[in-house]
Amino acid sequence: LKKINILGNDGFSISKNIRLSAKSSYEHALVLGPTGSGKSSAFFIPNLLDLDGSHSAVVTDPKGEMCEKTRPYLESLGYNIVKIVPLDASKNEYKYNPLWLTEDDQKIHEIAQIILINGGKSIEISTGSGMSSSEWINMSVPLFSAALGYTKYFGKTKSIPEAIDIILRCSMAEMEEMFKQNKFAYRQFLIFKSSAESEKTLASIKSVLTSNVQIFLEDKIENFVTPDVKYNEYGDEEIDESSMLNPIMLREKPTVLFLCVPENQSTYMMPITSVLYYQILNMNISHADGYPILCFFDEFPNSGSVLGIDTIISTCRSRRIGISICTQGVEQLQQVYGDKITDTILNNLKTKLIFPGLTGQSAKYVSELAGYTTVETKNYSRGGGGKTMTESLMGGQQVSRSGARRELYTADEIRTMSKENVLVIAHNANPIVDSINAYYTQKKYTKKLI
């Protein structure tokens, strides 16, 4: 690893004796390991305790335990700690309004796509119904974009629930008159009208749309994505911007953003978390000045399909954003993104950290990634006349040596690795087995938690 110059003291800590430089961390990491393999104690928490104020961070923290454990230490370094708990308003430190954060009409159209696609995935996974086909979703996007565009510029709260209410409560004629006030909204509406040629088609489109966005009308989520309103000096209502999450804060001051969504709610929350990750990454790609950012995305596929993630990952490198994607297996990525995009994602995660216990396709993937070695085999025979690669032994016995090609690590060897070890495959270096970086066994970490 020293030869390829990827080690340092300011990037991802990936094992007990291996830490990447910040530069190589911006080339991203894949963390593979089944539930209970030690990813939290040997990757997430050590990395949080290794932060020194030079980077901001984004962390998936399902139970909120990592935030509570590391918060005192991080605050002692001057970090701004932001804890987002979408399903518990009493613990939530900010509200999140995706529509307010959109910077132009293209972004409005993109979040409409993300929400509808992931709303459909959420329904399919939770019910197994497969009810939201891509065709109906594609036909729904222009209507949703039109409502979002109008609400962005003319709405009271400029929120997604406000846009959905327009679709639910207004007739086609009423929406057309409203959307004429905004060029983008009206064009999107006309595109929608060209698809909805019959009442039956219109009803089907609206049915798919409202089903896929219904999470935003649940009381807890509506409260989370609807900003507070305050009165200005003239007595007029206006949005209280100080109450809303703005991902650019990660660039402005050393900040650790913890997103706390319980694992058993991850499928339900896909339309929210997918948009949040999309906006965190894209907004900080556009605003590249300020503090660099390290992202620790646990169970990343469970957060839904992040639009253009393959392109985002390749772009983040030059914007000083390092992403670690943690998952139980490559199969989860393939289920969400398909084979082609998954291959691109994996190829752009230059460091792979493999915890023990992997099985199936993931173990085979790692085995192929680790490569092959040549193992010498010997064949013994009796008889005279030496040949190339043979040597005569006492009694006329001869041995013939040959090389047999085999996996450096078989899938079964990866599955049965010691729980005390991890396999590191970094960039173009040979695979390395090292000790796990468990925080609770090392004084350099435990003293920071006192």
PDB file of C-alpha atoms in Angstrom, residues 12 20 24-32 297 300 309-310 313-314 322-327 330 333 341-353 365 369 425-427:
ATOM      1  CA  PHE A  12     -10.992   6.585   6.008  1.00  0.00           C
ATOM      2  CA  LEU A  20      -6.185   5.991   3.804  1.00  0.00           C
ATOM      3  CA  SER A  24      -7.457   8.326  -1.740  1.00  0.00           C
ATOM      4  CA  SER A  25     -10.633   8.464   0.360  1.00  0.00           C
ATOM      5  CA  TYR A  26     -12.146  10.784  -2.246  1.00  0.00           C
ATOM      6  CA  GLU A  27     -11.871   7.766  -4.536  1.00  0.00           C
ATOM      7  CA  HIS A  28     -14.389   6.079  -2.247  1.00  0.00           C
ATOM      8  CA  ALA A  29     -14.770   2.772  -0.438  1.00  0.00           C
ATOM      9  CA  LEU A  30     -17.060  -0.232  -0.400  1.00  0.00           C
ATOM     10  CA  VAL A  31     -17.704  -1.888   2.961  1.00  0.00           C
ATOM     11  CA  LEU A  32     -19.168  -5.380   2.641  1.00  0.00           C
ATOM     12  CA  PHE A 297     -23.722   5.488   4.145  1.00  0.00           C
ATOM     13  CA  PHE A 300     -27.048   2.303   1.288  1.00  0.00           C
ATOM     14  CA  ILE A 309     -25.409   7.908  -8.423  1.00  0.00           C
ATOM     15  CA  ASP A 310     -22.871   6.371 -10.820  1.00  0.00           C
ATOM     16  CA  ILE A 313     -19.626   9.106  -7.407  1.00  0.00           C
ATOM     17  CA  SER A 314     -17.188   9.749 -10.240  1.00  0.00           C
ATOM     18  CA  GLY A 322     -15.314  10.754  -0.074  1.00  0.00           C
ATOM     19  CA  ILE A 323     -18.114   8.179  -0.035  1.00  0.00           C
ATOM     20  CA  SER A 324     -18.140   4.876   1.791  1.00  0.00           C
ATOM     21  CA  ILE A 325     -21.016   2.662   0.719  1.00  0.00           C
ATOM     22  CA  CYS A 326     -21.779  -0.023   3.284  1.00  0.00           C
ATOM     23  CA  THR A 327     -24.029  -2.938   2.420  1.00  0.00           C
ATOM     24  CA  VAL A 330     -23.611  -6.626  -3.790  1.00  0.00           C
ATOM     25  CA  LEU A 333     -27.121  -2.894  -4.954  1.00  0.00           C
ATOM     26  CA  ILE A 341     -25.089   0.691 -12.860  1.00  0.00           C
ATOM     27  CA  THR A 342     -23.991  -1.557  -9.985  1.00  0.00           C
ATOM     28  CA  ASP A 343     -20.861  -2.510 -11.928  1.00  0.00           C
ATOM     29  CA  THR A 344     -20.095   1.169 -12.502  1.00  0.00           C
ATOM     30  CA  ILE A 345     -20.620   1.964  -8.813  1.00  0.00           C
ATOM     31  CA  LEU A 346     -18.355  -0.875  -7.688  1.00  0.00           C
ATOM     32  CA  ASN A 347     -15.633   0.094 -10.162  1.00  0.00           C
ATOM     33  CA  ASN A 348     -15.629   3.643  -8.784  1.00  0.00           C
ATOM     34  CA  LEU A 349     -15.243   2.481  -5.161  1.00  0.00           C
ATOM     35  CA  LYS A 350     -11.477   2.023  -5.292  1.00  0.00           C
ATOM     36  CA  THR A 351     -11.041   0.482  -1.828  1.00  0.00           C
ATOM     37  CA  LYS A 352     -12.974  -2.601  -0.748  1.00  0.00           C
ATOM     38  CA  LEU A 353     -13.231  -3.607   2.904  1.00  0.00           C
ATOM     39  CA  TYR A 365     -17.551 -11.289  -6.261  1.00  0.00           C
ATOM     40  CA  LEU A 369     -11.837  -9.446  -7.226  1.00  0.00           C
ATOM     41  CA  ILE A 425      -8.497  -4.825  -1.475  1.00  0.00           C
ATOM     42  CA  ALA A 426      -7.301  -1.303  -2.164  1.00  0.00           C
ATOM     43  CA  HIS A 427      -6.789   0.209  -5.603  1.00  0.00           C
TER      44      HIS A 427
END
